[in-house]
Amino acid sequence: MGVYFALDISEWAFIISTDLPEVVMETPSSRPSSERDSDRASYQAPDLRGRVALVAGATRGVGRGTALALGEAGATVYCTGRSTRANRKPRSRGKKAPFDYSRRPETIEETAEMVTARGGRGIAVAVDHTDAEKVEKLVARIRKEQKKLHILVNDISELIPQDLGKTFWQLNLENGFANFRNAVHTHIITNHFAAPLLIETAKKESFCGLMVEIGDGDFYTYRGHLFYDLVKTTVIRLAFAMARELWRKNVAAVALTPGFLRSEAMLEHFGVTEANWREAIKKDANYASSETPLFAGRAIVSMAADARLMKKSGRVFSSWNLSDEYGFCDADGRRPHWGKHFTEKYGDSLKTCGDAFYQHWTGGPIDTIYGDWP
């Protein structure tokens, strides 16, 4: 497999802006809603002690943020990915390449140690999720060691961005198909092998299991690039289709989008750290409403602790709207709200998937003729 110069979730739209003309609109002079002092809060993690989670793609970004949030809640977390301390490549001196993930310093071992430090139990396992045999062995290991699995989070999302800003007839087809292998095939493979253990576990528990597809956007409108659009809408559809087949299994399947991320790569892209991230607002005002990967992780933990979780199955959610519902905050006590920020700046154009949208997802020929299946 080649080296992928990849973008993380919710980073693509802001890198591609250098290639596409920006739509200029009036913006309010006041600070965005997500920046007001009244949004600061404290956080008490739900109790997920005794639960076992698999976070596929836990090296960095939302994957790492999710693993840490699960650690805060006391869960046992299998942190998987390809980036290990043994296979890190040295970075070229003086060359800034924040999205060359083969040379980034983050590793699954580091994530697992951070999970344990936060009160959970982190277990690092090197896995290439494009390899079905290796994923099958991973789940067999979890079954042998834990005999249960409650939560699966798919955050494998590395994309090849070289042809961003091009129309579909100008695209590099191999890059596009590689994006499917990385961000869709890996999810399907992992779900395929993990689902039986999730179902078995859910039969024995009073609470339901949870499968989470990490995507980009809680809407179905065009995303600016053919393959990117197909990948990210497929993630939403994947959650729906799995939910339809899991409806009697006490396992919920949902999709989740974060907002503008302060991921490791994006911080480096802007030349800042988490300690001085506000300096990046001078380069991109949108960063004022950014969130750490932990924010989306806490959204997942909140759903996992929700006794009415099955009512959410088959839908796509955002970190900021779930924060409104559950009241969790980011690492710094803020409750960033990308939806409010976007609406204030660009108008009401997000077109979030709502009840009217989901009415078109049920009641078709299969539901009508084979309504009791499976």
Coordinates of N, CA and C in Angstrom, one line a residue, residues 14 17 260 266 270 279-288 338 341 345-346:
F14 N -11.6 23.1 4.6 CA -10.8 24.4 4.8 C -9.5 24.4 4.1
S17 N -10.3 25.3 0.4 CA -10.6 26.7 0.1 C -9.5 27.5 -0.6
F260 N -15.3 21.9 13.0 CA -13.9 22.3 12.5 C -13.0 21.8 13.6
M266 N -4.2 19.7 12.0 CA -4.6 21.0 11.7 C -3.9 22.1 12.5
F270 N -1.7 25.2 10.9 CA -1.8 26.6 11.2 C -0.6 27.1 12.0
E279 N -4.3 31.7 18.1 CA -3.5 32.5 17.2 C -3.9 32.1 15.7
A280 N -4.4 30.9 15.5 CA -4.8 30.5 14.2 C -6.0 31.3 13.7
I281 N -6.8 31.9 14.5 CA -8.0 32.6 14.1 C -7.5 33.8 13.2
K282 N -6.3 34.3 13.4 CA -5.8 35.4 12.5 C -5.7 34.9 11.1
K283 N -5.5 33.6 10.9 CA -5.4 33.0 9.6 C -6.7 32.6 9.0
D284 N -7.6 32.1 9.9 CA -8.9 31.6 9.5 C -9.9 31.9 10.6
A285 N -10.7 32.9 10.4 CA -11.7 33.3 11.5 C -12.6 32.2 11.9
N286 N -12.8 31.2 11.0 CA -13.7 30.1 11.4 C -13.1 29.3 12.6
Y287 N -11.8 29.3 12.8 CA -11.2 28.5 13.8 C -11.7 29.0 15.2
A288 N -12.3 30.1 15.3 CA -12.8 30.6 16.6 C -13.9 29.6 17.1
W338 N -20.5 24.5 15.9 CA -20.2 24.8 14.5 C -21.5 25.2 13.7
H341 N -22.3 28.8 14.3 CA -21.3 29.7 13.7 C -21.5 29.7 12.2
K345 N -22.5 33.0 9.8 CA -21.6 33.5 8.8 C -22.1 33.4 7.4
Y346 N -22.8 32.2 7.1 CA -23.1 31.9 5.7 C -24.7 31.8 5.5

